[in-house]
Amino acid sequence: MDILMILAEAARSAVGPIAAIYALAAIGLNMHFGYTGLLNFGQVGFMLVGAYGVGISVAVFGLPLWVGFLVGLACAVVLALLLGIPTLRLRADYLSITTIAAAEVLRLVYRAGFAEPVTNGVYGLQNLSSGFRAWSPFDGGARYGLGVFVFTGDQLWLMTVTWTLVAIAALLTWLLIHSPWGRVIKGIREDEDAVRSLGKNVFVYKMQALVFGGLLGALAGAMLAMHQGAIQPDQFKPQVTFFLWVILLLGGAGRVFGPILGSMVFWFLLNFADGLLQWMGGNGWLPFLSGPDFGAIRLVLAGLMLVLLIVFRPQGLIGDRKEMLVNVK
């Protein structure tokens, strides 16, 4: 393996299924924070209920896959209502603490012993994606692509569906934000008291934004279940939400394409760091590191590259500095 191969693999991961899944979830987070100003640190909770909505429907009750997707979305709506009704009247750091706690409580409930008959506890659910792959027009074992961008048929089908969902989510976001509803949402982000003085029900608008972003998070979780073919509660730890925040801030909060670009750059850097460390270790340049250490060092190295990008471009790659200052306020 040389540097060119490392770059090629990193570029491949930047357009791969995981980048698409995280872009979809980050678009939802962008609606929460970038446009509405909600400090939601529990987006992973919406991914969890979306993934398990599909998984339980298919693996436990034997329902069709499309019904599982609807169940996952319905669970996201219920979670948004349960989370939003008592918390959306909170502000700033109080809301962030509440949302991260709610997501962590969900993870612990899904892995608890009393939930095992439905969730299979810590062992999770398997064999979830056979129905999804049956819909594929591509030969699952064949390879498609050009140059370094070569994927199996199953990967290509997942990418086609997920990137299509990303495009639809971005289009819906653009249409909503450029509508009268979107102007109210951005007004809430800048000064919700001023919006309230104009007779707008700020709580209802916040709830609508929370539901919309949560639905996108649930879709991302469902596509993650299709990608892996299995899910387990401990996949949905708070670090997933932190990755989504890095993606959003890296691309640019309050920009339609910010989460998409941020996800692609994030996974490029993460996989480049991983490949670089393996290459250096294989050449004997890092004799003081063992195999298990590479994962932690990879995050540190990728984190340093991300920090440098954010330091020199604090508003994100395509963000607006004025809107970033508004979000900070």
mmCIF file of C-alpha atoms in Angstrom:
data_model
loop_
_atom_site.group_PDB
_atom_site.id
_atom_site.type_symbol
_atom_site.label_atom_id
_atom_site.label_comp_id
_atom_site.label_asym_id
_atom_site.label_seq_id
_atom_site.Cartn_x
_atom_site.Cartn_y
_atom_site.Cartn_z
ATOM 1 C CA MET A 1 0.000 0.000 0.000
ATOM 2 C CA ASP A 2 1.321 3.476 -0.911
ATOM 3 C CA ILE A 3 0.061 7.030 -0.517
ATOM 4 C CA LEU A 4 -1.834 6.965 -3.823
ATOM 5 C CA MET A 5 -3.712 3.833 -2.774
ATOM 6 C CA ILE A 6 -4.488 5.397 0.600
ATOM 7 C CA LEU A 7 -5.851 8.510 -1.119
ATOM 8 C CA ALA A 8 -7.886 6.375 -3.509
ATOM 9 C CA GLU A 9 -9.462 4.375 -0.690
ATOM 10 C CA ALA A 10 -10.205 7.560 1.247
ATOM 11 C CA ALA A 11 -11.855 9.085 -1.848
ATOM 12 C CA ARG A 12 -13.905 5.920 -2.256
ATOM 13 C CA SER A 13 -15.131 6.142 1.320
ATOM 14 C CA ALA A 14 -16.111 9.789 0.805
ATOM 15 C CA VAL A 15 -18.846 8.717 -1.627
ATOM 16 C CA GLY A 16 -19.595 5.384 0.016
ATOM 17 C CA PRO A 17 -22.709 4.284 1.892
ATOM 18 C CA ILE A 18 -21.541 5.352 5.356
ATOM 19 C CA ALA A 19 -20.856 8.904 4.144
ATOM 20 C CA ALA A 20 -24.360 9.019 2.654
ATOM 21 C CA ILE A 21 -25.959 7.711 5.862
ATOM 22 C CA TYR A 22 -24.198 10.280 8.034
ATOM 23 C CA ALA A 23 -24.993 13.049 5.547
ATOM 24 C CA LEU A 24 -28.683 12.181 5.842
ATOM 25 C CA ALA A 25 -28.592 12.300 9.653
ATOM 26 C CA ALA A 26 -26.570 15.547 9.582
ATOM 27 C CA ILE A 27 -29.155 17.214 7.331
ATOM 28 C CA GLY A 28 -31.675 16.528 10.078
ATOM 29 C CA LEU A 29 -29.310 17.995 12.668
ATOM 30 C CA ASN A 30 -28.846 21.012 10.402
ATOM 31 C CA MET A 31 -32.590 21.631 10.554
ATOM 32 C CA HIS A 32 -32.387 21.487 14.344
ATOM 33 C CA PHE A 33 -29.313 23.630 14.937
ATOM 34 C CA GLY A 34 -28.363 25.303 11.672
ATOM 35 C CA TYR A 35 -31.792 26.747 10.954
ATOM 36 C CA THR A 36 -33.779 26.606 14.209
ATOM 37 C CA GLY A 37 -30.994 27.017 16.757
ATOM 38 C CA LEU A 38 -31.878 23.890 18.759
ATOM 39 C CA LEU A 39 -28.872 22.383 20.538
ATOM 40 C CA ASN A 40 -29.854 18.758 19.993
ATOM 41 C CA PHE A 41 -27.197 16.336 21.237
ATOM 42 C CA GLY A 42 -29.499 13.345 20.932
ATOM 43 C CA GLN A 43 -29.751 12.851 17.171
ATOM 44 C CA VAL A 44 -28.380 9.341 17.608
ATOM 45 C CA GLY A 45 -31.575 8.515 19.508
ATOM 46 C CA PHE A 46 -33.606 9.114 16.352
ATOM 47 C CA MET A 47 -31.189 6.894 14.426
ATOM 48 C CA LEU A 48 -31.671 4.185 17.054
ATOM 49 C CA VAL A 49 -35.480 4.163 16.887
ATOM 50 C CA GLY A 50 -35.364 4.232 13.084
ATOM 51 C CA ALA A 51 -32.990 1.287 12.924
ATOM 52 C CA TYR A 52 -34.892 -0.735 15.519
ATOM 53 C CA GLY A 53 -38.242 0.177 13.992
ATOM 54 C CA VAL A 54 -37.135 -1.599 10.839
ATOM 55 C CA GLY A 55 -35.258 -4.356 12.676
ATOM 56 C CA ILE A 56 -38.052 -5.327 15.053
ATOM 57 C CA SER A 57 -40.686 -5.190 12.318
ATOM 58 C CA VAL A 58 -38.698 -7.435 9.980
ATOM 59 C CA ALA A 59 -36.791 -9.774 12.303
ATOM 60 C CA VAL A 60 -39.277 -10.188 15.156
ATOM 61 C CA PHE A 61 -42.718 -9.743 13.614
ATOM 62 C CA GLY A 62 -41.920 -10.758 10.030
ATOM 63 C CA LEU A 63 -43.513 -7.662 8.502
ATOM 64 C CA PRO A 64 -42.612 -6.406 5.007
ATOM 65 C CA LEU A 65 -39.618 -4.113 4.792
ATOM 66 C CA TRP A 66 -41.616 -1.082 3.667
ATOM 67 C CA VAL A 67 -43.826 -1.463 6.741
ATOM 68 C CA GLY A 68 -40.667 -1.529 8.859
ATOM 69 C CA PHE A 69 -39.565 1.786 7.382
ATOM 70 C CA LEU A 70 -42.960 3.299 8.204
ATOM 71 C CA VAL A 71 -42.736 1.955 11.755
ATOM 72 C CA GLY A 72 -39.267 3.480 12.147
ATOM 73 C CA LEU A 73 -40.535 6.871 10.964
ATOM 74 C CA ALA A 74 -43.562 6.640 13.258
ATOM 75 C CA CYS A 75 -41.243 5.880 16.189
ATOM 76 C CA ALA A 76 -39.229 8.993 15.317
ATOM 77 C CA VAL A 77 -42.367 11.143 15.400
ATOM 78 C CA VAL A 78 -43.353 9.700 18.780
ATOM 79 C CA LEU A 79 -39.836 10.267 20.130
ATOM 80 C CA ALA A 80 -39.834 13.863 18.870
ATOM 81 C CA LEU A 81 -43.145 14.527 20.608
ATOM 82 C CA LEU A 82 -42.076 12.859 23.855
ATOM 83 C CA LEU A 83 -38.740 14.671 23.760
ATOM 84 C CA GLY A 84 -40.025 18.007 22.531
ATOM 85 C CA ILE A 85 -43.089 18.611 24.688
ATOM 86 C CA PRO A 86 -41.151 18.867 27.973
ATOM 87 C CA THR A 87 -37.810 20.150 26.628
ATOM 88 C CA LEU A 88 -38.389 22.674 23.836
ATOM 89 C CA ARG A 89 -39.165 25.347 26.380
ATOM 90 C CA LEU A 90 -35.597 24.934 27.646
ATOM 91 C CA ARG A 91 -32.775 26.888 26.096
ATOM 92 C CA ALA A 92 -29.174 26.380 25.062
ATOM 93 C CA ASP A 93 -27.155 24.031 27.259
ATOM 94 C CA TYR A 94 -30.184 22.808 29.228
ATOM 95 C CA LEU A 95 -31.720 21.454 26.027
ATOM 96 C CA SER A 96 -28.446 19.820 24.976
ATOM 97 C CA ILE A 97 -28.085 18.047 28.344
ATOM 98 C CA THR A 98 -31.658 16.793 28.185
ATOM 99 C CA THR A 99 -31.382 15.461 24.634
ATOM 100 C CA ILE A 100 -28.101 13.627 25.157
ATOM 101 C CA ALA A 101 -29.501 12.082 28.332
ATOM 102 C CA ALA A 102 -32.668 10.968 26.519
ATOM 103 C CA ALA A 103 -30.665 9.293 23.743
ATOM 104 C CA GLU A 104 -28.495 7.464 26.259
ATOM 105 C CA VAL A 105 -31.530 6.314 28.250
ATOM 106 C CA LEU A 106 -33.013 4.918 25.021
ATOM 107 C CA ARG A 107 -29.837 2.959 24.309
ATOM 108 C CA LEU A 108 -29.842 1.465 27.802
ATOM 109 C CA VAL A 109 -33.524 0.563 27.555
ATOM 110 C CA TYR A 110 -33.041 -1.215 24.231
ATOM 111 C CA ARG A 111 -30.167 -3.276 25.647
ATOM 112 C CA ALA A 112 -31.863 -4.022 28.978
ATOM 113 C CA GLY A 113 -32.889 -7.532 29.949
ATOM 114 C CA PHE A 114 -36.620 -6.813 30.067
ATOM 115 C CA ALA A 115 -36.492 -5.687 26.404
ATOM 116 C CA GLU A 116 -34.757 -8.845 25.149
ATOM 117 C CA PRO A 117 -37.916 -10.529 23.772
ATOM 118 C CA VAL A 118 -38.239 -7.655 21.296
ATOM 119 C CA THR A 119 -34.751 -6.163 20.888
ATOM 120 C CA ASN A 120 -32.633 -9.247 21.713
ATOM 121 C CA GLY A 121 -30.809 -7.130 24.267
ATOM 122 C CA VAL A 122 -27.062 -6.664 23.902
ATOM 123 C CA TYR A 123 -26.932 -9.202 21.067
ATOM 124 C CA GLY A 124 -29.078 -7.106 18.757
ATOM 125 C CA LEU A 125 -30.920 -8.204 15.640
ATOM 126 C CA GLN A 126 -29.498 -9.906 12.541
ATOM 127 C CA ASN A 127 -30.515 -10.764 8.961
ATOM 128 C CA LEU A 128 -32.285 -7.492 8.291
ATOM 129 C CA SER A 129 -31.225 -6.572 4.766
ATOM 130 C CA SER A 130 -32.187 -9.595 2.642
ATOM 131 C CA GLY A 131 -35.489 -7.984 1.642
ATOM 132 C CA PHE A 132 -33.745 -4.737 0.755
ATOM 133 C CA ARG A 133 -31.182 -6.527 -1.395
ATOM 134 C CA ALA A 134 -33.986 -8.439 -3.126
ATOM 135 C CA TRP A 135 -35.185 -5.116 -4.543
ATOM 136 C CA SER A 136 -31.778 -4.395 -6.091
ATOM 137 C CA PRO A 137 -31.508 -4.212 -9.882
ATOM 138 C CA PHE A 138 -27.777 -4.943 -9.561
ATOM 139 C CA ASP A 139 -26.040 -8.291 -9.255
ATOM 140 C CA GLY A 140 -24.962 -8.388 -5.619
ATOM 141 C CA GLY A 141 -21.741 -10.271 -6.292
ATOM 142 C CA ALA A 142 -20.674 -8.237 -9.342
ATOM 143 C CA ARG A 143 -18.474 -5.162 -9.200
ATOM 144 C CA TYR A 144 -19.415 -1.854 -10.754
ATOM 145 C CA GLY A 145 -17.607 1.425 -11.200
ATOM 146 C CA LEU A 146 -14.611 3.054 -12.772
ATOM 147 C CA GLY A 147 -11.053 3.397 -11.535
ATOM 148 C CA VAL A 148 -10.871 3.521 -7.754
ATOM 149 C CA PHE A 149 -14.620 4.036 -7.421
ATOM 150 C CA VAL A 150 -15.553 0.361 -7.647
ATOM 151 C CA PHE A 151 -18.322 -1.111 -5.492
ATOM 152 C CA THR A 152 -20.176 -4.378 -5.247
ATOM 153 C CA GLY A 153 -23.745 -4.565 -6.494
ATOM 154 C CA ASP A 154 -25.096 -4.544 -2.940
ATOM 155 C CA GLN A 155 -23.034 -1.485 -2.042
ATOM 156 C CA LEU A 156 -24.060 0.306 -5.218
ATOM 157 C CA TRP A 157 -27.751 -0.363 -4.540
ATOM 158 C CA LEU A 158 -27.436 0.950 -0.989
ATOM 159 C CA MET A 159 -25.565 4.022 -2.211
ATOM 160 C CA THR A 160 -28.152 4.671 -4.922
ATOM 161 C CA VAL A 161 -31.013 4.601 -2.427
ATOM 162 C CA THR A 162 -29.235 6.517 0.339
ATOM 163 C CA TRP A 163 -27.777 9.270 -1.839
ATOM 164 C CA THR A 164 -31.214 9.631 -3.448
ATOM 165 C CA LEU A 165 -32.679 10.128 0.033
ATOM 166 C CA VAL A 166 -29.933 12.682 0.735
ATOM 167 C CA ALA A 167 -30.836 14.572 -2.457
ATOM 168 C CA ILE A 168 -34.543 14.523 -1.587
ATOM 169 C CA ALA A 169 -33.823 15.660 1.986
ATOM 170 C CA ALA A 170 -31.629 18.512 0.714
ATOM 171 C CA LEU A 171 -34.313 19.583 -1.775
ATOM 172 C CA LEU A 172 -37.033 19.500 0.896
ATOM 173 C CA THR A 173 -34.807 21.492 3.241
ATOM 174 C CA TRP A 174 -34.183 24.116 0.555
ATOM 175 C CA LEU A 175 -37.897 24.402 -0.256
ATOM 176 C CA LEU A 176 -38.865 24.664 3.407
ATOM 177 C CA ILE A 177 -36.206 27.210 4.316
ATOM 178 C CA HIS A 178 -37.139 29.421 1.353
ATOM 179 C CA SER A 179 -40.815 29.330 2.294
ATOM 180 C CA PRO A 180 -42.668 31.521 4.840
ATOM 181 C CA TRP A 181 -42.287 28.638 7.316
ATOM 182 C CA GLY A 182 -38.533 28.728 6.856
ATOM 183 C CA ARG A 183 -38.382 32.473 7.457
ATOM 184 C CA VAL A 184 -40.133 31.963 10.786
ATOM 185 C CA ILE A 185 -37.724 29.161 11.668
ATOM 186 C CA LYS A 186 -34.696 31.336 10.965
ATOM 187 C CA GLY A 187 -36.304 34.148 12.905
ATOM 188 C CA ILE A 188 -36.618 31.832 15.918
ATOM 189 C CA ARG A 189 -32.922 31.030 15.623
ATOM 190 C CA GLU A 190 -32.003 34.718 15.640
ATOM 191 C CA ASP A 191 -34.476 36.047 18.212
ATOM 192 C CA GLU A 192 -37.379 33.894 19.302
ATOM 193 C CA ASP A 193 -38.796 36.631 21.543
ATOM 194 C CA ALA A 194 -39.179 38.903 18.513
ATOM 195 C CA VAL A 195 -40.932 36.104 16.614
ATOM 196 C CA ARG A 196 -43.219 35.471 19.577
ATOM 197 C CA SER A 197 -44.083 39.177 19.719
ATOM 198 C CA LEU A 198 -45.364 38.909 16.140
ATOM 199 C CA GLY A 199 -47.956 36.376 17.246
ATOM 200 C CA LYS A 200 -46.181 33.206 16.073
ATOM 201 C CA ASN A 201 -46.381 30.067 18.187
ATOM 202 C CA VAL A 202 -42.655 29.463 18.663
ATOM 203 C CA PHE A 203 -43.180 26.149 20.450
ATOM 204 C CA VAL A 204 -45.160 24.674 17.535
ATOM 205 C CA TYR A 205 -42.567 25.752 14.977
ATOM 206 C CA LYS A 206 -39.773 24.285 17.071
ATOM 207 C CA MET A 207 -41.703 21.036 17.375
ATOM 208 C CA GLN A 208 -42.206 20.869 13.616
ATOM 209 C CA ALA A 209 -38.475 21.390 13.036
ATOM 210 C CA LEU A 210 -37.649 18.738 15.635
ATOM 211 C CA VAL A 211 -39.971 16.228 13.975
ATOM 212 C CA PHE A 212 -38.588 16.904 10.492
ATOM 213 C CA GLY A 213 -34.965 16.547 11.590
ATOM 214 C CA GLY A 214 -35.835 13.479 13.648
ATOM 215 C CA LEU A 215 -37.455 11.793 10.652
ATOM 216 C CA LEU A 216 -34.237 12.251 8.675
ATOM 217 C CA GLY A 217 -32.259 10.810 11.574
ATOM 218 C CA ALA A 218 -34.590 7.795 11.683
ATOM 219 C CA LEU A 219 -34.177 7.271 7.928
ATOM 220 C CA ALA A 220 -30.408 7.331 8.407
ATOM 221 C CA GLY A 221 -30.703 4.721 11.153
ATOM 222 C CA ALA A 222 -32.881 2.515 8.943
ATOM 223 C CA MET A 223 -30.355 2.734 6.100
ATOM 224 C CA LEU A 224 -27.572 1.887 8.560
ATOM 225 C CA ALA A 225 -29.489 -1.291 9.421
ATOM 226 C CA MET A 226 -29.749 -2.093 5.696
ATOM 227 C CA HIS A 227 -26.030 -1.447 5.235
ATOM 228 C CA GLN A 228 -24.908 -3.699 8.076
ATOM 229 C CA GLY A 229 -27.715 -6.248 7.950
ATOM 230 C CA ALA A 230 -27.627 -6.211 11.753
ATOM 231 C CA ILE A 231 -27.964 -3.728 14.598
ATOM 232 C CA GLN A 232 -26.896 -3.667 18.218
ATOM 233 C CA PRO A 233 -27.722 -0.996 20.847
ATOM 234 C CA ASP A 234 -24.131 -0.074 21.620
ATOM 235 C CA GLN A 235 -23.651 1.135 18.041
ATOM 236 C CA PHE A 236 -25.740 4.150 19.002
ATOM 237 C CA LYS A 237 -23.505 5.755 21.596
ATOM 238 C CA PRO A 238 -23.182 9.547 22.040
ATOM 239 C CA GLN A 239 -20.038 9.605 19.906
ATOM 240 C CA VAL A 240 -22.250 9.140 16.836
ATOM 241 C CA THR A 241 -23.963 12.443 17.607
ATOM 242 C CA PHE A 242 -20.566 14.068 18.136
ATOM 243 C CA PHE A 243 -19.489 12.833 14.691
ATOM 244 C CA LEU A 244 -22.644 14.397 13.261
ATOM 245 C CA TRP A 245 -21.836 17.702 14.936
ATOM 246 C CA VAL A 246 -18.314 17.651 13.516
ATOM 247 C CA ILE A 247 -19.760 16.919 10.070
ATOM 248 C CA LEU A 248 -22.250 19.776 10.360
ATOM 249 C CA LEU A 249 -19.738 22.340 11.621
ATOM 250 C CA LEU A 250 -17.138 21.200 9.117
ATOM 251 C CA GLY A 251 -19.444 21.629 6.131
ATOM 252 C CA GLY A 252 -21.218 24.702 7.425
ATOM 253 C CA ALA A 253 -24.296 24.978 9.623
ATOM 254 C CA GLY A 254 -27.275 26.731 8.082
ATOM 255 C CA ARG A 255 -26.310 25.698 4.555
ATOM 256 C CA VAL A 256 -28.267 23.124 2.560
ATOM 257 C CA PHE A 257 -25.164 21.401 1.178
ATOM 258 C CA GLY A 258 -23.042 21.889 4.305
ATOM 259 C CA PRO A 259 -23.858 18.506 5.898
ATOM 260 C CA ILE A 260 -23.321 16.686 2.593
ATOM 261 C CA LEU A 261 -19.895 18.183 1.971
ATOM 262 C CA GLY A 262 -19.013 17.843 5.646
ATOM 263 C CA SER A 263 -19.794 14.117 5.642
ATOM 264 C CA MET A 264 -17.723 13.488 2.540
ATOM 265 C CA VAL A 265 -14.715 15.416 3.902
ATOM 266 C CA PHE A 266 -15.054 13.845 7.355
ATOM 267 C CA TRP A 267 -14.994 10.264 6.085
ATOM 268 C CA PHE A 268 -12.225 11.081 3.633
ATOM 269 C CA LEU A 269 -10.032 12.407 6.450
ATOM 270 C CA LEU A 270 -10.928 9.586 8.839
ATOM 271 C CA ASN A 271 -10.099 6.859 6.313
ATOM 272 C CA PHE A 272 -7.006 8.693 5.098
ATOM 273 C CA ALA A 273 -5.739 8.827 8.691
ATOM 274 C CA ASP A 274 -6.507 5.137 9.126
ATOM 275 C CA GLY A 275 -4.693 4.139 5.933
ATOM 276 C CA LEU A 276 -1.735 6.394 6.710
ATOM 277 C CA LEU A 277 -1.273 4.878 10.147
ATOM 278 C CA GLN A 278 -1.458 1.327 8.791
ATOM 279 C CA TRP A 279 1.078 2.213 6.082
ATOM 280 C CA MET A 280 3.462 3.770 8.594
ATOM 281 C CA GLY A 281 3.026 0.832 10.968
ATOM 282 C CA GLY A 282 3.652 -1.658 8.151
ATOM 283 C CA ASN A 283 6.906 0.103 7.311
ATOM 284 C CA GLY A 284 8.067 -0.099 10.923
ATOM 285 C CA TRP A 285 7.879 3.656 11.496
ATOM 286 C CA LEU A 286 5.628 3.279 14.545
ATOM 287 C CA PRO A 287 7.168 0.382 16.500
ATOM 288 C CA PHE A 288 5.838 1.721 19.800
ATOM 289 C CA LEU A 289 2.218 1.213 18.697
ATOM 290 C CA SER A 290 0.318 -2.059 18.706
ATOM 291 C CA GLY A 291 -2.734 -2.969 16.646
ATOM 292 C CA PRO A 292 -5.402 -1.850 19.158
ATOM 293 C CA ASP A 293 -3.737 1.568 19.455
ATOM 294 C CA PHE A 294 -4.331 2.479 15.831
ATOM 295 C CA GLY A 295 -8.055 3.127 16.311
ATOM 296 C CA ALA A 296 -7.477 5.766 18.989
ATOM 297 C CA ILE A 297 -4.564 7.364 17.144
ATOM 298 C CA ARG A 298 -6.652 7.452 13.968
ATOM 299 C CA LEU A 299 -9.308 9.526 15.720
ATOM 300 C CA VAL A 300 -6.663 11.836 17.174
ATOM 301 C CA LEU A 301 -4.983 12.359 13.794
ATOM 302 C CA ALA A 302 -8.269 12.898 11.963
ATOM 303 C CA GLY A 303 -9.397 15.175 14.789
ATOM 304 C CA LEU A 304 -6.292 17.330 14.414
ATOM 305 C CA MET A 305 -6.920 17.713 10.687
ATOM 306 C CA LEU A 306 -10.532 18.625 11.359
ATOM 307 C CA VAL A 307 -9.524 21.134 14.047
ATOM 308 C CA LEU A 308 -7.142 22.820 11.622
ATOM 309 C CA LEU A 309 -9.891 23.099 9.038
ATOM 310 C CA ILE A 310 -12.314 24.518 11.581
ATOM 311 C CA VAL A 311 -9.711 26.956 12.970
ATOM 312 C CA PHE A 312 -8.955 28.403 9.546
ATOM 313 C CA ARG A 313 -12.582 28.213 8.440
ATOM 314 C CA PRO A 314 -14.715 28.437 11.609
ATOM 315 C CA GLN A 315 -17.946 28.965 9.669
ATOM 316 C CA GLY A 316 -17.392 25.683 7.798
ATOM 317 C CA LEU A 317 -16.253 24.968 4.287
ATOM 318 C CA ILE A 318 -19.276 26.627 2.682
ATOM 319 C CA GLY A 319 -20.782 28.332 5.728
ATOM 320 C CA ASP A 320 -21.544 31.988 6.315
ATOM 321 C CA ARG A 321 -19.591 33.639 9.129
ATOM 322 C CA LYS A 322 -22.495 35.970 9.934
ATOM 323 C CA GLU A 323 -24.900 33.043 10.370
ATOM 324 C CA MET A 324 -22.310 31.190 12.473
ATOM 325 C CA LEU A 325 -22.173 34.162 14.866
ATOM 326 C CA VAL A 326 -25.970 34.194 15.030
ATOM 327 C CA ASN A 327 -25.973 30.486 15.957
ATOM 328 C CA VAL A 328 -23.370 31.071 18.648
ATOM 329 C CA LYS A 329 -25.539 33.798 20.196
#
